[in-house]
Amino acid sequence: MAALLSVEDLCVEFRTDKGVARAIDGVSLEVNAGETLGLVGESGSGKSVTSLAIMGLIPSPPGRIVSGDIRFNGQSLPGLSQGAYRKLRGREIAMIFQEPMTALNPVFTVGSQICDVLRRHMGLSRKAARKRAIELLDEVGIPAPDKRVDEYPHQLSGGMRQRVVIAMALSCDPKLLIADEPTTALDVTIQAQVLDLIAKLAKDHGTATILITHDLGVVAEVCDRASVMYCGRIVETGDVGDIFDRPEHPYTRGLIQSIPRIRDDKLGRLPTIPGIVPDLLDLPDGCRYRDRCPQALERCGNFDPRLEQHGNTLAACFNPNSEAAK
């Protein structure tokens, strides 16, 4: 069975005053119907740009898709007109953005914004759309939804605003939901509630989900598969259990080792990955991770590794699961 979403060798560039930065360089991934894929990596690794490319929201200029393909339900997306993309967004593919205050219009009530989506994509009357908006607010756990529907974003807490964004994203029963770090700026308790809500609603609606996050603990809890991104590329991908049980790429291991844990013995300094993600305008030769890698080989500076089968996952590494890392 063909994947619901298939991204093939996608490359996205941005023109800057200092030159051309390739933010996405040969990314390929698949998401099946009803599946949850975790997209993990540090800030600047290309996770959000990948999601914006799928949604057709790369700002042009300065950005553009230079090569590759994005296929949704068998349809190629990069060649679509903006009018065709607008019909697709919200109805077939929906997105939960990082910060709900920028995703919601501050001069309209939350109910009117949900109703606009329902009337545009579902063809509901004004009365029917309002009734459905109240039902959606109730479904995402907002108390007194018949009153909250007439309130403005600034009158709601951060957690409630995020729930409104989730309600809006799921209002038309999309086939694919992209959640771009949906718990940013929320406290820990609300984070857990929002993630549980997304997982429950996606399961109830049979929605495929791409969850973009820094938190591998979240990926372990709610995702079926995971793809680890670094510097515009996917460096490892596989089932979540395999990623955590035997990570093949040293970057994946570094992320997992950096997760805080409760231990019986005395906990020393939390392991960290030295250095930062390279400048896209000044990338190192060979492997892009080599300057930060504790087990880099000489060939890592001369050749660029590609995704290959190592153990149970695909990893872009010449020295996978090295004894030096144990």
GROMACS .gro file of C-alpha atoms in nm:
model
  326
    1MET     CA    1   0.000   0.000   0.000
    2ALA     CA    2   0.138   0.341  -0.099
    3ALA     CA    3   0.222   0.586   0.179
    4LEU     CA    4  -0.021   0.871   0.247
    5LEU     CA    5   0.269   1.120   0.235
    6SER     CA    6   0.594   1.059   0.053
    7VAL     CA    7   0.879   1.312   0.049
    8GLU     CA    8   1.152   1.218  -0.199
    9ASP     CA    9   1.499   1.376  -0.204
   10LEU     CA   10   1.363   1.720  -0.112
   11CYS     CA   11   1.598   2.020  -0.134
   12VAL     CA   12   1.500   2.371  -0.019
   13GLU     CA   13   1.722   2.678  -0.054
   14PHE     CA   14   1.707   3.032   0.081
   15ARG     CA   15   1.885   3.326  -0.079
   16THR     CA   16   2.055   3.555   0.173
   17ASP     CA   17   2.283   3.857   0.153
   18LYS     CA   18   2.577   3.625   0.225
   19GLY     CA   19   2.488   3.356  -0.025
   20VAL     CA   20   2.253   3.061  -0.079
   21ALA     CA   21   2.173   2.845   0.223
   22ARG     CA   22   2.042   2.495   0.156
   23ALA     CA   23   1.819   2.440   0.460
   24ILE     CA   24   1.691   2.102   0.339
   25ASP     CA   25   1.930   1.879   0.148
   26GLY     CA   26   1.796   1.549   0.015
   27VAL     CA   27   1.532   1.470   0.277
   28SER     CA   28   1.315   1.163   0.216
   29LEU     CA   29   1.044   1.033   0.446
   30GLU     CA   30   0.711   0.851   0.441
   31VAL     CA   31   0.402   0.862   0.660
   32ASN     CA   32   0.131   0.598   0.638
   33ALA     CA   33  -0.236   0.649   0.717
   34GLY     CA   34  -0.299   0.644   1.094
   35GLU     CA   35   0.074   0.649   1.173
   36THR     CA   36   0.264   0.896   1.391
   37LEU     CA   37   0.613   0.995   1.277
   38GLY     CA   38   0.843   1.187   1.510
   39LEU     CA   39   1.078   1.438   1.349
   40VAL     CA   40   1.360   1.512   1.595
   41GLY     CA   41   1.665   1.737   1.602
   42GLU     CA   42   1.822   2.052   1.740
   43SER     CA   43   1.706   2.400   1.644
   44GLY     CA   44   1.828   2.475   1.294
   45SER     CA   45   1.827   2.115   1.177
   46GLY     CA   46   1.549   2.173   0.922
   47LYS     CA   47   1.243   2.024   1.090
   48SER     CA   48   1.015   2.326   1.054
   49VAL     CA   49   1.132   2.403   0.700
   50THR     CA   50   1.041   2.047   0.603
   51SER     CA   51   0.691   2.094   0.743
   52LEU     CA   52   0.649   2.432   0.569
   53ALA     CA   53   0.754   2.275   0.239
   54ILE     CA   54   0.489   2.005   0.280
   55MET     CA   55   0.229   2.274   0.354
   56GLY     CA   56   0.337   2.488   0.058
   57LEU     CA   57   0.428   2.775   0.291
   58ILE     CA   58   0.794   2.832   0.201
   59PRO     CA   59   0.820   3.213   0.159
   60SER     CA   60   0.924   3.288  -0.200
   61PRO     CA   61   1.139   3.488  -0.222
   62PRO     CA   62   1.378   3.416  -0.053
   63GLY     CA   63   1.303   3.041  -0.033
   64ARG     CA   64   1.227   2.784  -0.301
   65ILE     CA   65   1.209   2.409  -0.353
   66VAL     CA   66   1.495   2.338  -0.593
   67SER     CA   67   1.449   1.963  -0.639
   68GLY     CA   68   1.270   1.657  -0.512
   69ASP     CA   69   0.904   1.576  -0.482
   70ILE     CA   70   0.628   1.576  -0.219
   71ARG     CA   71   0.342   1.339  -0.291
   72PHE     CA   72   0.023   1.337  -0.087
   73ASN     CA   73  -0.237   1.070  -0.159
   74GLY     CA   74  -0.060   1.010  -0.490
   75GLN     CA   75  -0.068   1.377  -0.592
   76SER     CA   76   0.251   1.580  -0.645
   77LEU     CA   77   0.231   1.901  -0.440
   78PRO     CA   78   0.519   2.130  -0.550
   79GLY     CA   79   0.353   2.205  -0.886
   80LEU     CA   80   0.016   2.303  -0.739
   81SER     CA   81  -0.119   2.656  -0.778
   82GLN     CA   82  -0.173   2.861  -0.464
   83GLY     CA   83  -0.548   2.826  -0.511
   84ALA     CA   84  -0.523   2.446  -0.520
   85TYR     CA   85  -0.293   2.448  -0.217
   86ARG     CA   86  -0.539   2.663  -0.020
   87LYS     CA   87  -0.812   2.405  -0.084
   88LEU     CA   88  -0.578   2.132   0.039
   89ARG     CA   89  -0.457   2.312   0.353
   90GLY     CA   90  -0.701   2.276   0.639
   91ARG     CA   91  -0.917   2.022   0.456
   92GLU     CA   92  -0.669   1.744   0.376
   93ILE     CA   93  -0.350   1.859   0.553
   94ALA     CA   94  -0.358   2.065   0.873
   95MET     CA   95  -0.084   2.212   1.088
   96ILE     CA   96  -0.048   2.307   1.453
   97PHE     CA   97   0.209   2.586   1.476
   98GLN     CA   98   0.457   2.642   1.760
   99GLU     CA   99   0.306   2.959   1.904
  100PRO     CA  100  -0.076   2.987   1.913
  101MET     CA  101  -0.070   3.366   1.956
  102THR     CA  102   0.087   3.399   1.611
  103ALA     CA  103  -0.139   3.132   1.460
  104LEU     CA  104  -0.458   3.299   1.585
  105ASN     CA  105  -0.579   3.639   1.465
  106PRO     CA  106  -0.604   3.867   1.770
  107VAL     CA  107  -0.892   4.077   1.628
  108PHE     CA  108  -1.137   3.790   1.574
  109THR     CA  109  -1.299   3.563   1.829
  110VAL     CA  110  -1.172   3.206   1.843
  111GLY     CA  111  -1.516   3.083   1.739
  112SER     CA  112  -1.523   3.299   1.426
  113GLN     CA  113  -1.182   3.168   1.324
  114ILE     CA  114  -1.291   2.805   1.361
  115CYS     CA  115  -1.616   2.884   1.179
  116ASP     CA  116  -1.425   3.038   0.890
  117VAL     CA  117  -1.239   2.709   0.836
  118LEU     CA  118  -1.559   2.507   0.859
  119ARG     CA  119  -1.752   2.729   0.619
  120ARG     CA  120  -1.465   2.750   0.370
  121HIS     CA  121  -1.383   2.380   0.354
  122MET     CA  122  -1.699   2.203   0.471
  123GLY     CA  123  -1.961   2.437   0.323
  124LEU     CA  124  -2.151   2.469   0.652
  125SER     CA  125  -2.400   2.747   0.718
  126ARG     CA  126  -2.314   3.013   0.974
  127LYS     CA  127  -2.540   2.852   1.235
  128ALA     CA  128  -2.413   2.499   1.171
  129ALA     CA  129  -2.052   2.616   1.177
  130ARG     CA  130  -2.099   2.784   1.514
  131LYS     CA  131  -2.262   2.472   1.658
  132ARG     CA  132  -1.973   2.258   1.530
  133ALA     CA  133  -1.716   2.505   1.666
  134ILE     CA  134  -1.867   2.471   2.014
  135GLU     CA  135  -1.857   2.091   1.981
  136LEU     CA  136  -1.491   2.105   1.879
  137LEU     CA  137  -1.397   2.330   2.172
  138ASP     CA  138  -1.571   2.085   2.402
  139GLU     CA  139  -1.392   1.792   2.235
  140VAL     CA  140  -1.049   1.945   2.304
  141GLY     CA  141  -1.136   1.997   2.671
  142ILE     CA  142  -1.213   2.369   2.691
  143PRO     CA  143  -1.462   2.438   2.974
  144ALA     CA  144  -1.781   2.633   2.901
  145PRO     CA  145  -1.726   2.612   2.524
  146ASP     CA  146  -2.050   2.798   2.450
  147LYS     CA  147  -1.898   3.103   2.623
  148ARG     CA  148  -1.536   3.061   2.515
  149VAL     CA  149  -1.644   3.051   2.150
  150ASP     CA  150  -1.711   3.428   2.169
  151GLU     CA  151  -1.383   3.519   2.339
  152TYR     CA  152  -1.068   3.660   2.181
  153PRO     CA  153  -0.727   3.485   2.192
  154HIS     CA  154  -0.588   3.725   2.454
  155GLN     CA  155  -0.868   3.626   2.692
  156LEU     CA  156  -0.753   3.265   2.698
  157SER     CA  157  -0.455   3.103   2.869
  158GLY     CA  158  -0.167   2.961   2.666
  159GLY     CA  159  -0.294   2.607   2.710
  160MET     CA  160  -0.646   2.702   2.600
  161ARG     CA  161  -0.513   2.888   2.296
  162GLN     CA  162  -0.319   2.579   2.194
  163ARG     CA  163  -0.635   2.370   2.234
  164VAL     CA  164  -0.818   2.616   2.007
  165VAL     CA  165  -0.544   2.572   1.744
  166ILE     CA  166  -0.579   2.194   1.774
  167ALA     CA  167  -0.956   2.219   1.739
  168MET     CA  168  -0.911   2.433   1.428
  169ALA     CA  169  -0.657   2.192   1.279
  170LEU     CA  170  -0.882   1.890   1.331
  171SER     CA  171  -1.211   2.064   1.244
  172CYS     CA  172  -1.227   1.923   0.890
  173ASP     CA  173  -1.097   1.573   0.975
  174PRO     CA  174  -0.771   1.609   0.779
  175LYS     CA  175  -0.588   1.299   0.661
  176LEU     CA  176  -0.252   1.441   0.777
  177LEU     CA  177  -0.174   1.654   1.082
  178ILE     CA  178   0.161   1.828   1.125
  179ALA     CA  179   0.230   1.937   1.485
  180ASP     CA  180   0.532   2.170   1.493
  181GLU     CA  181   0.652   2.168   1.855
  182PRO     CA  182   0.294   2.214   1.978
  183THR     CA  183   0.394   2.244   2.346
  184THR     CA  184   0.642   2.533   2.312
  185ALA     CA  185   0.608   2.787   2.597
  186LEU     CA  186   0.361   2.569   2.789
  187ASP     CA  187   0.428   2.443   3.141
  188VAL     CA  188   0.501   2.075   3.192
  189THR     CA  189   0.153   1.975   3.308
  190ILE     CA  190  -0.017   2.147   3.014
  191GLN     CA  191   0.242   1.998   2.776
  192ALA     CA  192   0.141   1.648   2.882
  193GLN     CA  193  -0.228   1.730   2.844
  194VAL     CA  194  -0.182   1.877   2.496
  195LEU     CA  195   0.026   1.582   2.374
  196ASP     CA  196  -0.225   1.332   2.513
  197LEU     CA  197  -0.501   1.528   2.342
  198ILE     CA  198  -0.326   1.526   2.003
  199ALA     CA  199  -0.255   1.152   2.030
  200LYS     CA  200  -0.615   1.074   2.133
  201LEU     CA  201  -0.778   1.287   1.865
  202ALA     CA  202  -0.546   1.157   1.595
  203LYS     CA  203  -0.633   0.800   1.696
  204ASP     CA  204  -1.007   0.874   1.713
  205HIS     CA  205  -1.005   1.044   1.371
  206GLY     CA  206  -0.760   0.801   1.209
  207THR     CA  207  -0.528   1.090   1.124
  208ALA     CA  208  -0.164   1.044   1.022
  209THR     CA  209   0.060   1.271   1.227
  210ILE     CA  210   0.405   1.425   1.195
  211LEU     CA  211   0.519   1.538   1.539
  212ILE     CA  212   0.811   1.783   1.532
  213THR     CA  213   0.989   1.808   1.865
  214HIS     CA  214   1.319   1.838   2.052
  215ASP     CA  215   1.197   1.595   2.316
  216LEU     CA  216   1.288   1.232   2.254
  217GLY     CA  217   1.085   1.134   2.559
  218VAL     CA  218   0.774   1.257   2.379
  219VAL     CA  219   0.871   1.061   2.068
  220ALA     CA  220   0.915   0.744   2.273
  221GLU     CA  221   0.569   0.785   2.422
  222VAL     CA  222   0.349   0.881   2.127
  223CYS     CA  223   0.527   0.798   1.798
  224ASP     CA  224   0.543   0.481   1.590
  225ARG     CA  225   0.855   0.575   1.394
  226ALA     CA  226   1.119   0.847   1.424
  227SER     CA  227   1.346   1.036   1.186
  228VAL     CA  228   1.641   1.224   1.335
  229MET     CA  229   1.745   1.539   1.145
  230TYR     CA  230   2.079   1.714   1.151
  231CYS     CA  231   2.188   2.011   0.943
  232GLY     CA  232   1.917   1.973   0.678
  233ARG     CA  233   1.940   1.596   0.646
  234ILE     CA  234   1.789   1.286   0.803
  235VAL     CA  235   2.076   1.099   0.969
  236GLU     CA  236   1.876   0.808   1.113
  237THR     CA  237   1.527   0.670   1.075
  238GLY     CA  238   1.345   0.363   1.200
  239ASP     CA  239   1.087   0.226   1.440
  240VAL     CA  240   1.087   0.407   1.775
  241GLY     CA  241   1.175   0.090   1.966
  242ASP     CA  242   1.478   0.026   1.745
  243ILE     CA  243   1.592   0.389   1.763
  244PHE     CA  244   1.594   0.379   2.143
  245ASP     CA  245   1.715   0.020   2.193
  246ARG     CA  246   2.008   0.038   1.953
  247PRO     CA  247   2.067   0.381   1.794
  248GLU     CA  248   2.320   0.349   1.513
  249HIS     CA  249   2.413   0.714   1.451
  250PRO     CA  250   2.632   0.892   1.711
  251TYR     CA  251   2.411   1.201   1.693
  252THR     CA  252   2.105   0.994   1.785
  253ARG     CA  253   2.298   0.842   2.075
  254GLY     CA  254   2.402   1.188   2.189
  255LEU     CA  255   2.041   1.306   2.195
  256ILE     CA  256   1.928   0.999   2.390
  257GLN     CA  257   2.214   1.027   2.641
  258SER     CA  258   2.118   1.392   2.700
  259ILE     CA  259   1.773   1.297   2.831
  260PRO     CA  260   1.756   1.359   3.211
  261ARG     CA  261   1.687   1.041   3.407
  262ILE     CA  262   1.601   0.952   3.767
  263ARG     CA  263   1.869   0.713   3.894
  264ASP     CA  264   1.946   0.533   4.218
  265ASP     CA  265   2.317   0.612   4.200
  266LYS     CA  266   2.465   0.959   4.219
  267LEU     CA  267   2.403   1.146   3.896
  268GLY     CA  268   2.705   1.326   3.758
  269ARG     CA  269   2.702   1.598   3.498
  270LEU     CA  270   2.434   1.543   3.233
  271PRO     CA  271   2.599   1.439   2.905
  272THR     CA  272   2.580   1.701   2.629
  273ILE     CA  273   2.676   1.718   2.262
  274PRO     CA  274   2.968   1.960   2.222
  275GLY     CA  275   2.959   2.240   1.967
  276ILE     CA  276   2.669   2.370   1.758
  277VAL     CA  277   2.501   2.290   1.427
  278PRO     CA  278   2.729   2.417   1.144
  279ASP     CA  279   2.652   2.734   0.951
  280LEU     CA  280   2.461   2.640   0.635
  281LEU     CA  281   2.672   2.893   0.445
  282ASP     CA  282   2.998   2.732   0.563
  283LEU     CA  283   2.943   2.357   0.583
  284PRO     CA  284   3.236   2.125   0.661
  285ASP     CA  285   3.361   1.877   0.402
  286GLY     CA  286   3.245   1.519   0.436
  287CYS     CA  287   3.011   1.432   0.720
  288ARG     CA  288   2.842   1.740   0.864
  289TYR     CA  289   2.852   1.595   1.214
  290ARG     CA  290   3.220   1.501   1.216
  291ASP     CA  291   3.348   1.806   1.411
  292ARG     CA  292   3.114   1.716   1.698
  293CYS     CA  293   3.146   1.338   1.673
  294PRO     CA  294   3.353   1.150   1.935
  295GLN     CA  295   3.413   0.858   1.697
  296ALA     CA  296   3.482   1.027   1.364
  297LEU     CA  297   3.703   0.840   1.119
  298GLU     CA  298   3.948   0.987   0.870
  299ARG     CA  299   3.711   0.914   0.584
  300CYS     CA  300   3.438   1.117   0.758
  301GLY     CA  301   3.625   1.433   0.658
  302ASN     CA  302   3.653   1.328   0.293
  303PHE     CA  303   3.326   1.153   0.210
  304ASP     CA  304   2.963   1.228   0.282
  305PRO     CA  305   2.775   0.927   0.429
  306ARG     CA  306   2.429   0.841   0.299
  307LEU     CA  307   2.146   0.655   0.466
  308GLU     CA  308   2.213   0.282   0.466
  309GLN     CA  309   2.076  -0.013   0.659
  310HIS     CA  310   2.265  -0.063   0.986
  311GLY     CA  311   2.108  -0.304   1.232
  312ASN     CA  312   1.735  -0.233   1.240
  313THR     CA  313   1.752   0.131   1.131
  314LEU     CA  314   1.874   0.340   0.839
  315ALA     CA  315   2.169   0.558   0.940
  316ALA     CA  316   2.404   0.794   0.755
  317CYS     CA  317   2.727   0.693   0.929
  318PHE     CA  318   3.057   0.524   0.842
  319ASN     CA  319   3.109   0.410   1.202
  320PRO     CA  320   2.764   0.306   1.332
  321ASN     CA  321   2.706   0.179   1.685
  322SER     CA  322   3.080   0.190   1.752
  323GLU     CA  323   3.234   0.020   2.052
  324ALA     CA  324   3.391   0.361   2.125
  325ALA     CA  325   3.045   0.492   2.208
  326LYS     CA  326   2.963   0.226   2.463
   0.00000   0.00000   0.00000
